[in-house]
Coordinates of C-alpha atoms in Angstrom, one line a residue:
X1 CA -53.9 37.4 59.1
X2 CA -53.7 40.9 58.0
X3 CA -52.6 42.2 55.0
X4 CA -52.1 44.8 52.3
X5 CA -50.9 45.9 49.0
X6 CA -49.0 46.8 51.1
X7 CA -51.9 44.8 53.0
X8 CA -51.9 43.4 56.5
X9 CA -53.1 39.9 57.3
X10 CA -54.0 38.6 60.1
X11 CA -54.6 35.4 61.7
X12 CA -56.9 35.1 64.1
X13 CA -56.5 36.7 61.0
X14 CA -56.8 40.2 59.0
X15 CA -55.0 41.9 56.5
X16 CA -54.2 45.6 55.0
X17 CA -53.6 47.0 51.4
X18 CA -51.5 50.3 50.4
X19 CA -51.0 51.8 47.4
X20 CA -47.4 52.9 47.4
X21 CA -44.7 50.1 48.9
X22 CA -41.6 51.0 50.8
X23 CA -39.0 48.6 52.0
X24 CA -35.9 48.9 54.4
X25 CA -35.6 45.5 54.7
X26 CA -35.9 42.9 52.0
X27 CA -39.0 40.9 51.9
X28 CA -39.8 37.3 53.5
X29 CA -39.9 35.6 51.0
X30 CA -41.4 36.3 47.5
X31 CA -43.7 34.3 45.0
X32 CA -45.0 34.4 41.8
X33 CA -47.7 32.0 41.3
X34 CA -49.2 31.9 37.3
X35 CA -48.0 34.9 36.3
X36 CA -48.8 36.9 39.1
X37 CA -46.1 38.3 42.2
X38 CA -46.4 38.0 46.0
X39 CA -44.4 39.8 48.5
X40 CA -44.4 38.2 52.9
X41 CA -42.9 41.9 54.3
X42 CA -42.2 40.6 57.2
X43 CA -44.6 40.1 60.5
X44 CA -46.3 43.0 61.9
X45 CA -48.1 42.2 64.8
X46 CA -49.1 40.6 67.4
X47 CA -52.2 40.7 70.3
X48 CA -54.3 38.0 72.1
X49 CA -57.4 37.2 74.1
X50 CA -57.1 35.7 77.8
X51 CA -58.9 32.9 78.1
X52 CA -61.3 33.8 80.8
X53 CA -63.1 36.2 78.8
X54 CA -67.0 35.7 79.1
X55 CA -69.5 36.9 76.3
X56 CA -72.6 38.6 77.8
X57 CA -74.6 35.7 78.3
X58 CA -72.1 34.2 80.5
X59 CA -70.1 31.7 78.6
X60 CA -66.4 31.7 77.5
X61 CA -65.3 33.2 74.5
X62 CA -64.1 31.5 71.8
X63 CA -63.2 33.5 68.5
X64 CA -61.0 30.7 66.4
X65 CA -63.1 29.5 63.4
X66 CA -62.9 32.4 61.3
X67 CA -63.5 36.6 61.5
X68 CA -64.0 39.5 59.3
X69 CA -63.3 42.9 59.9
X70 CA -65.7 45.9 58.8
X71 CA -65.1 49.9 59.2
X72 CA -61.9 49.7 59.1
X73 CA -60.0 53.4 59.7
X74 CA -56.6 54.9 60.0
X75 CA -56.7 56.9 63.0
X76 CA -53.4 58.8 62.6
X77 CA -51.7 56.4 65.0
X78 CA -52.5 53.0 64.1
X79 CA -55.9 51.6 62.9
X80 CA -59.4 50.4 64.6
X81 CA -62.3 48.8 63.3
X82 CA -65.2 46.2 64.0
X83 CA -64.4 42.5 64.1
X84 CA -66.7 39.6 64.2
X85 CA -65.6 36.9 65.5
X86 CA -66.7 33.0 65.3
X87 CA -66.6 29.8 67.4
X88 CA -67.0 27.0 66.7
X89 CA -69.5 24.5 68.1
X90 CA -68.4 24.7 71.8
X91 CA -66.4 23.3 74.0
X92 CA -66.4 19.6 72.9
X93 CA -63.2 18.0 73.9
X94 CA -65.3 15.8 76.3
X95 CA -68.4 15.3 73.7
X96 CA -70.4 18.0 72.1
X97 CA -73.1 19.7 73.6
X98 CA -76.5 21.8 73.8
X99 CA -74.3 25.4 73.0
X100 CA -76.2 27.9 71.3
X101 CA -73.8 28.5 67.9
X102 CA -73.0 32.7 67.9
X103 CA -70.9 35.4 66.5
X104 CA -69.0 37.8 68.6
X105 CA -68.4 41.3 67.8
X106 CA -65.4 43.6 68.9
X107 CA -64.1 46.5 68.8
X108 CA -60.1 46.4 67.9
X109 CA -57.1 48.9 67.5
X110 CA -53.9 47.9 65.7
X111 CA -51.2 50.6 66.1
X112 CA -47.8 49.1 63.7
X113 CA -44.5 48.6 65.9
X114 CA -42.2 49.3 62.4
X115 CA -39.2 49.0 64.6
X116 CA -39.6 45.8 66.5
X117 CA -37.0 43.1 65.5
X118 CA -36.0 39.8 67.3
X119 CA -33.4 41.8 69.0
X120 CA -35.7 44.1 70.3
X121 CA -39.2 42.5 70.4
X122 CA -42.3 44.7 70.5
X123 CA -45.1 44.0 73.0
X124 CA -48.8 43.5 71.9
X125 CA -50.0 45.9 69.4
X126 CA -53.6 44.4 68.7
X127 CA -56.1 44.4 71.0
X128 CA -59.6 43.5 71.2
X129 CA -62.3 44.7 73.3
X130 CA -65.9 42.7 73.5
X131 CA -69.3 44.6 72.4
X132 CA -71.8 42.3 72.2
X133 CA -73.1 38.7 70.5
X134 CA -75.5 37.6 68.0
X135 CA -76.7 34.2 69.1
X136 CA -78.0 32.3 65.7
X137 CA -81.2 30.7 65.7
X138 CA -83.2 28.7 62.8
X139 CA -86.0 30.1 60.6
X140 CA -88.6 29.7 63.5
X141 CA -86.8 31.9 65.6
X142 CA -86.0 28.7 67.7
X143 CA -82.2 28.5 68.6
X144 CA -79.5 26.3 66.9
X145 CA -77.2 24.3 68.8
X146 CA -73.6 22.9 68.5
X147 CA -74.5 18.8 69.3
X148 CA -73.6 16.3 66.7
X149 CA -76.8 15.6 64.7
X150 CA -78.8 12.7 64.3
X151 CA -77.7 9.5 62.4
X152 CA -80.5 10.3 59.9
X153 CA -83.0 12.6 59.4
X154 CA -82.9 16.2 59.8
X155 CA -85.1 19.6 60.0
X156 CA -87.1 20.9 57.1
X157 CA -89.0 24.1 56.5
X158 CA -90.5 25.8 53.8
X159 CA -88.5 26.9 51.2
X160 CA -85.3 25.0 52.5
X161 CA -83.6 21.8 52.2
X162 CA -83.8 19.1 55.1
X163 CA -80.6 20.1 57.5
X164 CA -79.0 18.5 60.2
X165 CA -80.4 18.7 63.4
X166 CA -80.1 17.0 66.6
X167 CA -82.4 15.7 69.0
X168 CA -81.8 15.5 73.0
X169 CA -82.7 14.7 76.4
X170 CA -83.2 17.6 79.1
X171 CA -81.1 20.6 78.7
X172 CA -79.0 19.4 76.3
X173 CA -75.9 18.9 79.1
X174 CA -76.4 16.1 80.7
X175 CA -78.9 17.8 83.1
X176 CA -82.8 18.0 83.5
X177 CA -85.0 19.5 81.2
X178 CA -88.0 19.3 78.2
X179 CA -85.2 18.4 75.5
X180 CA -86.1 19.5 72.3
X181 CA -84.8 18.7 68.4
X182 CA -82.9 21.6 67.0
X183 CA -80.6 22.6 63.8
X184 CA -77.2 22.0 64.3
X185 CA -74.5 23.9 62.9
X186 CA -70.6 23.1 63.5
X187 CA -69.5 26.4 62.1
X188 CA -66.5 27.0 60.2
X189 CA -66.5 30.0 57.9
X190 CA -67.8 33.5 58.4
X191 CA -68.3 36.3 55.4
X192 CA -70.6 39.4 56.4
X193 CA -72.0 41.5 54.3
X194 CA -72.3 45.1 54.0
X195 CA -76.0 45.4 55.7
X196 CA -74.9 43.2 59.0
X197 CA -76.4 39.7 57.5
X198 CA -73.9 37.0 57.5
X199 CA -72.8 33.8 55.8
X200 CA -71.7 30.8 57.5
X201 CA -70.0 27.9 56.4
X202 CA -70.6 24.6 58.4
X203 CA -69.0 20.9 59.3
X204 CA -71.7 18.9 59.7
X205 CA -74.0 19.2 56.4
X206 CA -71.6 20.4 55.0
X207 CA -74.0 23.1 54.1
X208 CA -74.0 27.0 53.9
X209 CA -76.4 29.2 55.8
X210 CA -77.2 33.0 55.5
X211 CA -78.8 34.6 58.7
X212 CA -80.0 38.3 59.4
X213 CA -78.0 40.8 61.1
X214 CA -80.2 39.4 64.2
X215 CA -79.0 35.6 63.5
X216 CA -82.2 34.2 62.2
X217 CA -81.9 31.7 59.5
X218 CA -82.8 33.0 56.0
X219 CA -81.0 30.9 53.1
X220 CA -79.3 27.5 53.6
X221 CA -77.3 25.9 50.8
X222 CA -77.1 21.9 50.2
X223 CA -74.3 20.4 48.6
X224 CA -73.5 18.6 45.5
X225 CA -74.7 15.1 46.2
X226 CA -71.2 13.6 46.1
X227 CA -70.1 15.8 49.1
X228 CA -73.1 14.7 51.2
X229 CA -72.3 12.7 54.4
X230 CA -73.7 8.5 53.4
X231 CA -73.9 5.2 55.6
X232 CA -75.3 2.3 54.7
X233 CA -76.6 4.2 51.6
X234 CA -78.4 6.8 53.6
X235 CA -77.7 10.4 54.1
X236 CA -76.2 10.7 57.7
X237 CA -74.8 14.2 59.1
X238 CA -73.5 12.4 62.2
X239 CA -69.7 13.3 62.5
X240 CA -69.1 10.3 65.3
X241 CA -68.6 13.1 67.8
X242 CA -71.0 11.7 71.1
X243 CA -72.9 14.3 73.1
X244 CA -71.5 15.0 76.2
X245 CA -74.1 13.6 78.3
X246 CA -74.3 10.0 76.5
X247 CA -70.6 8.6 74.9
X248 CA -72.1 5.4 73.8
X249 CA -74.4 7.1 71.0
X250 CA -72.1 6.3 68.0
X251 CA -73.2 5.8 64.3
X252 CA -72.3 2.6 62.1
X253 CA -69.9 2.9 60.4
X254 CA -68.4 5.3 62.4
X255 CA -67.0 6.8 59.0
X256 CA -69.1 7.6 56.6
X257 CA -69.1 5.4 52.8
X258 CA -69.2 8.4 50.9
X259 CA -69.1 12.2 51.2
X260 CA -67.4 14.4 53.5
X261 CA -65.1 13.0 56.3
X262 CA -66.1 13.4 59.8
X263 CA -65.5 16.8 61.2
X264 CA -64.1 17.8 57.3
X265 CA -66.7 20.0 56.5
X266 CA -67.0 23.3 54.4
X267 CA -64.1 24.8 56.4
X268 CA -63.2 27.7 54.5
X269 CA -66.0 30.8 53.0
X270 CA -64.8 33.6 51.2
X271 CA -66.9 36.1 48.3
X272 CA -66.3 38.8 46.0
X273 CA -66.0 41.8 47.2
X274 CA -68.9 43.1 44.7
X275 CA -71.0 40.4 47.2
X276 CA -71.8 38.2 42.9
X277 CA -70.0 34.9 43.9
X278 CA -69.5 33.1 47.4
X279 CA -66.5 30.7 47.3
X280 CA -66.9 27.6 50.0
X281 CA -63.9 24.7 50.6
X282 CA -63.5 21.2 51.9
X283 CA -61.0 20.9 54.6
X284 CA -60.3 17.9 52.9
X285 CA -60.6 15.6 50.2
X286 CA -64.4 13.3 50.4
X287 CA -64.1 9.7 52.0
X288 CA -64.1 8.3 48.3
X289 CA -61.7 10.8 46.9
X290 CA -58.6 10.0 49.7
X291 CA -60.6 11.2 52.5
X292 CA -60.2 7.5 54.1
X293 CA -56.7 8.3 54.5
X294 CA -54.5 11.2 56.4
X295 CA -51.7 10.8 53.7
X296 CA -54.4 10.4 50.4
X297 CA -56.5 13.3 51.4
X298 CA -55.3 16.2 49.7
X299 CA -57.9 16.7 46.5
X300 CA -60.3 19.0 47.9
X301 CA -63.2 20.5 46.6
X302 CA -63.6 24.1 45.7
X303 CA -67.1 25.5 45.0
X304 CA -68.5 29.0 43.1
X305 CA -72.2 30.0 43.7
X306 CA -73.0 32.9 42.1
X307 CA -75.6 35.7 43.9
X308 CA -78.0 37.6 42.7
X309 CA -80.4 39.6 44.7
X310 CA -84.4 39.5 44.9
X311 CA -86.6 41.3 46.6
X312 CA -86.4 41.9 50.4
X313 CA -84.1 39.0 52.5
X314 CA -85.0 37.2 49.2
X315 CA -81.4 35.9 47.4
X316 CA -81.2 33.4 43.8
X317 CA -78.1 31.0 45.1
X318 CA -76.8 29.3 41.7
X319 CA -74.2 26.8 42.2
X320 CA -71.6 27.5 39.2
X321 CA -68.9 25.8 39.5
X322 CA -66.5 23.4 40.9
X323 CA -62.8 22.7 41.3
X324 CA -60.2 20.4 42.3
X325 CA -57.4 21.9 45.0
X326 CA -54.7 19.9 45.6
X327 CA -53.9 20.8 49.5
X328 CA -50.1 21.1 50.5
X329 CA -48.8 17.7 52.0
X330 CA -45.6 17.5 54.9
X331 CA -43.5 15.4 56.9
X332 CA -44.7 14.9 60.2
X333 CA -42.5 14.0 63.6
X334 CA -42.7 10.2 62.8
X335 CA -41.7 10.6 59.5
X336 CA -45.0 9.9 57.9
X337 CA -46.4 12.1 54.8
X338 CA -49.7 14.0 56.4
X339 CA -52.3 16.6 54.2
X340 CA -52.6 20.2 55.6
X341 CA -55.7 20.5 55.3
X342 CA -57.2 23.5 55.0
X343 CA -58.9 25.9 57.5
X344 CA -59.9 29.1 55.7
X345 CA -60.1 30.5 51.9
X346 CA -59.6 34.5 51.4
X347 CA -60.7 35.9 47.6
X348 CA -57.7 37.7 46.2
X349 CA -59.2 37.5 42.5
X350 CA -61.4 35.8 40.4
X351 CA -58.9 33.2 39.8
X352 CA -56.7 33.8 42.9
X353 CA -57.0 32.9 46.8
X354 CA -55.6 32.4 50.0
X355 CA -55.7 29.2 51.6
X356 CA -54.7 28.7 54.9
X357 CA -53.1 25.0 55.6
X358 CA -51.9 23.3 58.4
X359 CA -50.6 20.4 60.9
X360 CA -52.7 19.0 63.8
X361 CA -51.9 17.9 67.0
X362 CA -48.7 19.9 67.9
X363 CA -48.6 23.7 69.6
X364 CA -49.1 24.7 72.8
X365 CA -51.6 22.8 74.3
X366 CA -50.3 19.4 72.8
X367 CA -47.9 17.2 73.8
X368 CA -45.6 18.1 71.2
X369 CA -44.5 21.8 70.8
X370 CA -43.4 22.3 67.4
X371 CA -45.5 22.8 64.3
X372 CA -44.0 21.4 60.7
X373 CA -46.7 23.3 58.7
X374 CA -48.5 26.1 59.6
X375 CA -49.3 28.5 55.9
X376 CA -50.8 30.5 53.8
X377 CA -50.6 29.7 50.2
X378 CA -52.1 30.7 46.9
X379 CA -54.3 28.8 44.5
X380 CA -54.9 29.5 41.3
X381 CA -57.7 28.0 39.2
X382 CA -57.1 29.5 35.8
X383 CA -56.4 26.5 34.3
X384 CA -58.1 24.1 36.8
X385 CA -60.9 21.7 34.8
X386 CA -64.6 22.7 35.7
X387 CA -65.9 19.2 37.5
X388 CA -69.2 20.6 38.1
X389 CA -72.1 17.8 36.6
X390 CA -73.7 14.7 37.4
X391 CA -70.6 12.7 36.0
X392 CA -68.5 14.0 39.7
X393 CA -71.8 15.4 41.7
X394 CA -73.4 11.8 42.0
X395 CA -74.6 10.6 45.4
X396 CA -73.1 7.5 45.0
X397 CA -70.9 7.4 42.1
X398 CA -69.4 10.9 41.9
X399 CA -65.6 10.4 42.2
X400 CA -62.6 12.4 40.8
X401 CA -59.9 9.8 42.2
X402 CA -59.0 6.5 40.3
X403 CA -59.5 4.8 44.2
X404 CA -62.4 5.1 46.4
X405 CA -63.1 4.4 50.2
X406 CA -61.6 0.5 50.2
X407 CA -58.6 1.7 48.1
X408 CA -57.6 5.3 48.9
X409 CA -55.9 7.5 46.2
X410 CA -55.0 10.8 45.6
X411 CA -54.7 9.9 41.9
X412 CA -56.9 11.9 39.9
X413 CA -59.1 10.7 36.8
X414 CA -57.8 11.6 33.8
X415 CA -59.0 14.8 31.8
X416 CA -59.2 16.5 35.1
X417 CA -56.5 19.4 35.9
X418 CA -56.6 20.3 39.4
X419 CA -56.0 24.2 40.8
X420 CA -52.3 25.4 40.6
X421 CA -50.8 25.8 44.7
X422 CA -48.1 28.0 45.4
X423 CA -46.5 28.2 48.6
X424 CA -46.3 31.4 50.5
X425 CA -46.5 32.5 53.9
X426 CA -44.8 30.3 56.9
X427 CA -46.4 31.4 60.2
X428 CA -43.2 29.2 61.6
X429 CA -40.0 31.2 61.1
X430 CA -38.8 32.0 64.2
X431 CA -36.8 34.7 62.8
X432 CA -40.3 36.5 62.1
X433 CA -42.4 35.4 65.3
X434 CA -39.2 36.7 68.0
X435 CA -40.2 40.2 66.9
X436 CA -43.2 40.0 69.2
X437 CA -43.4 38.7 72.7
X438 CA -46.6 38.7 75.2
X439 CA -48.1 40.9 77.9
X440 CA -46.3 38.8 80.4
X441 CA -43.2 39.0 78.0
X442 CA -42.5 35.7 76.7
X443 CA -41.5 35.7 73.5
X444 CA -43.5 34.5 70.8
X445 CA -42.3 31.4 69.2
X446 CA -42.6 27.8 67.7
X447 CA -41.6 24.6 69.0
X448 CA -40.4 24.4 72.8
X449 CA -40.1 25.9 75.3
X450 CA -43.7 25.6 76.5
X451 CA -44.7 28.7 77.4
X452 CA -47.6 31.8 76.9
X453 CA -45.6 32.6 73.8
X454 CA -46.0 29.4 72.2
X455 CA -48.3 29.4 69.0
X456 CA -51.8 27.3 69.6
X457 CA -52.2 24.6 67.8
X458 CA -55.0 25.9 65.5
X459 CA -55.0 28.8 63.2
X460 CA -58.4 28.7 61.2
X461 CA -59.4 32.2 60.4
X462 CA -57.8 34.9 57.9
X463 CA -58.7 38.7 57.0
X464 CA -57.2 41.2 54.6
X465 CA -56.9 45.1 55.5
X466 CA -55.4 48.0 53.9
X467 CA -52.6 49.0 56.2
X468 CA -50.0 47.0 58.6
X469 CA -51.1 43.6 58.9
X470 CA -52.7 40.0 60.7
X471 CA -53.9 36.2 61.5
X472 CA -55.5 34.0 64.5
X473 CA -55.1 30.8 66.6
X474 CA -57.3 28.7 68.8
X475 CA -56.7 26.2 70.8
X476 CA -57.9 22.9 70.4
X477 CA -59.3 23.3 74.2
X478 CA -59.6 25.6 77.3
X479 CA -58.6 24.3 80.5
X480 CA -61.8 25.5 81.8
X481 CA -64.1 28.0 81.0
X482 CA -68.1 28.4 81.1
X483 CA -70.8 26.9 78.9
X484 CA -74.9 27.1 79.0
X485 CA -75.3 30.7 79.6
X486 CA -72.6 30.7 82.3
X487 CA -74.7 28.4 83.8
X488 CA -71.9 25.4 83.8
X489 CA -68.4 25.4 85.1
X490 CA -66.0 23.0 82.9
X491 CA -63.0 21.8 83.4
X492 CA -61.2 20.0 80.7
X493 CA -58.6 17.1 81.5
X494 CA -56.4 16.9 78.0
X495 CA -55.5 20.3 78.7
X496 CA -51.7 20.0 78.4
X497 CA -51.7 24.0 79.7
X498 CA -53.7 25.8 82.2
X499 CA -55.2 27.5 80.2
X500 CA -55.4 29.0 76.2
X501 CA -55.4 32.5 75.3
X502 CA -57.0 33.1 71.6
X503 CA -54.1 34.4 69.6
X504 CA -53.5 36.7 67.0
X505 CA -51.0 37.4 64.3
X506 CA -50.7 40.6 62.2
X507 CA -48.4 39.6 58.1
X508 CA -47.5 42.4 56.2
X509 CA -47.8 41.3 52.6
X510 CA -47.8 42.8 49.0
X511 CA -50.3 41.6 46.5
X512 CA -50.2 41.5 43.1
X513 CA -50.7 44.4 40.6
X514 CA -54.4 44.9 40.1
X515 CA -55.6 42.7 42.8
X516 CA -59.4 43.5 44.2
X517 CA -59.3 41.3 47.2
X518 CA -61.5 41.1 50.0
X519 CA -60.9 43.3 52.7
X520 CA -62.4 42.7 55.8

């Protein structure tokens, strides 16, 4: 999502800011959440990736998790800059496997289309051309890899915590090799800093990890206890999500008794743009908080670290704080209340982000075409109760719900005053998303008919950019594609379509007065 003050958002996502607003049309919609007003100007663009697009070591692109966009320019005609771009853990729709986690960089231009309208939709006007990728490797150099970690145990090195890892047979695929134990690292969020070294959020842990521009390993961050993953009264990363090569391998319980849900991991990363204080979410709420349930889930926890520099590579991580976000909750096509739960966090202020929510399951892709709740909202945590001690951090204790995983609530205790959420940006409104239609010219839309203009089911990364504006989808699966340095042809059967292109969208939005959010 791009936006700007007048700022662009996109989703994929990325957004711009300017300092002087001018309107033709009246806004979207408008907000003010505590105090503070939000303008939605309207959508502003559109662009996608096909889905036979192969990074240089062979594989197929994927670029849904998250991005961030650096160098951003005007060029008199539009805008370009550098995006990175993150997957996720790999192709895993028919169990995970031995992929080697990465970042993708590109090179993309963004030129406005101020007169398009659903009358007259525009064609693509963001596009994205491939440089190069930084494949992410642990602090022995040794490489990472995407496969659901062991039920217990872990990696440890100096000067770091012991973090998921995964041992596995041969080449990690199903085929013949020395097999090997390795980090693993479902990632989820993406920040990068100013000299090229990154931060990642990930599922698994859920932990956060800082690499060198190269992708080598150089700070990972554990958890509160409460939020770490526990069976039987053992830390277990395992997220029930079998390797590709053996389905059987399944942990018991299959859902953990405490900590984070499966695959409900530190989805969302965001930081200060002075680089102080890094911001990580849940998706969702813990399995003892409502996380046993798809309708209780939707008290999340939001944590500060706060930065400060050392020498060389050399970083003191603090953990400061922590809040309670209560995530936005819809009707779904049965009828049943569901959580959106949350798939990225943008800083807007010290006490104001963006959150991006949304449905599962629906888009194209799926079976069923139309999305009840795709957003970005605002959270406020001016007023939100500080829950960071060993009263709510406790390994096996630390609860903020009146329930726990036998009885699921979203009932907080008392004395604890959760974030405020404000609704604001609906990716849905067809009268927005007609403005744009694809290279093939289908128009882009929600709900039926299926088609390349249909929005994916998954929108999980967000940026901020002074200009026109942005956002991003991913589908939930390729219908084939490459894997294991190109090595591997897949071809996925739940496919509903032939084939996914990564999507992007481009918001126009207007932040509030005296707003330093993060651009990029």
């Amino acid at each position: 999502m791009v936006s700007f003050k007048q700022l662009a958002v996109v989703a994929f996502a990325s957004t711009a800011v300017s300092k002087s607003v001018r309107r033709s049309t009246p806004p979207v919609a408008s907000v003010t959440c505590n105090g503070q007003a939000y303008t939605y100007d309207g959508l502003a663009g559109f662009g996608s990736l096909n889905s036979d697009a192969r990074d240089q070591y062979g594989d197929t692109i994927s670029i849904g998790s998250a991005m961030a966009i650096k160098n951003w320019k005007n060029t008199g005609k539009g805008y370009k800059a550098t995006m990175y771009g993150l997957p996720d853990r790999g192709w895993n729709t028919n169990g995970t496997q031995n992929t080697i986690p990465r970042v993708h960089i590109f090179d993309i231009t963004f030129i406005p289309a101020l007169e398009a309208t659903a009358a007259k939709p525009a064609g693509p006007n963001l596009e994205f051309n491939y440089k190069r990728t930084i494949l992410l490797s642990g602090p022995d150099g040794k490489p990472m890899t995407g496969l659901d970690p062991d039920f217990t145990g872990g990696l440890g090195y100096p000067g770091f915590p012991t973090m998921p890892a995964a041992t596995y047979p041969g080449d990690g695929f199903g085929g013949s090799g020395k097999g090997d134990l390795r980090i693993s690292l479902d990632a989820e969020g993406l920040v990068v800093n100013d000299d090229g070294s990154f931060w990642i959020s990930d599922e698994y842990g859920p932990f956060v990890y800082r690499f060198d521009k190269n992708g080598k390993l150089l700070t990972a961050i554990q958890p509160p206890d409460a939020l770490l993953s526990v069976r039987g009264g053992k830390v277990s990363y395992n997220s029930n999500t079998a390797p590709i090569y053996n389905h059987s391998i399944v942990p018991n319980p299959e859902d953990p008794d405490h900590g984070r849900q499966n695959n409900q991991g530190f989805e969302g990363l965001t930081i200060s743009p002075d680089g102080k204080s890094l911001w990580v979410m849940l998706q969702s709420a813990a399995r003892q908080e409502g996380g046993a349930s798809s309708s209780k889930r939707r008290n999340t926890r939001f944590l500060k670290y706060a930065l400060k520099k050392q020498r060389k590579d050399e970083l003191q991580v603090t953990y400061e704080a922590e809040y309670v976000v209560p995530l936005a909750t819809f009707t779904n096509a049965a009828g049943n209340t569901r959580v959106a739960a949350q798939s990225e966090i943008l800083y807007v202020s010290d006490t104001q982000f963006l959150i991006l929510g949304r449905d599962s399951s629906v888009g194209r892709g799926q079976e069923d075409p139309l999305s009840r709740y795709r957003h970005v909202d605002i959270v406020d945590i001016s007023r939100a109760t500080n829950i960071k001690g060993p009263k709510f951090d406790d390994i096996q204790n630390g609860n903020i719900t009146a329930g726990g995983t036998e009885k699921a609530s979203d009932k907080l205790l008392d004395g604890i005053m959760p974030a405020e959420f404000c609704p604001y940006i609906d990716y849905n409104l067809n009268s927005e998303l007609n403005k744009f239609k694809t290279a093939n010219g289908d128009i882009v839309h929600n709900g039926a008919p299926v088609d390349f203009g249909l929005l994916n089911e998954k929108w999980e990364a967000l940026a901020l950019v002074p200009v026109n504006p942005g956002g991003k989808g991913k589908g939930k699966g390729k219908g084939k594609g490459y894997a294991n340095f190109g090595q591997i042809r897949f071809v996925d059967d739940s496919a509903k379509v032939p084939f996914l292109d990564s999507q992007a969208l481009v918001f126009k939005v207007t932040l509030p007065k005296g707003s330093t959010p993060l651009s990029g």
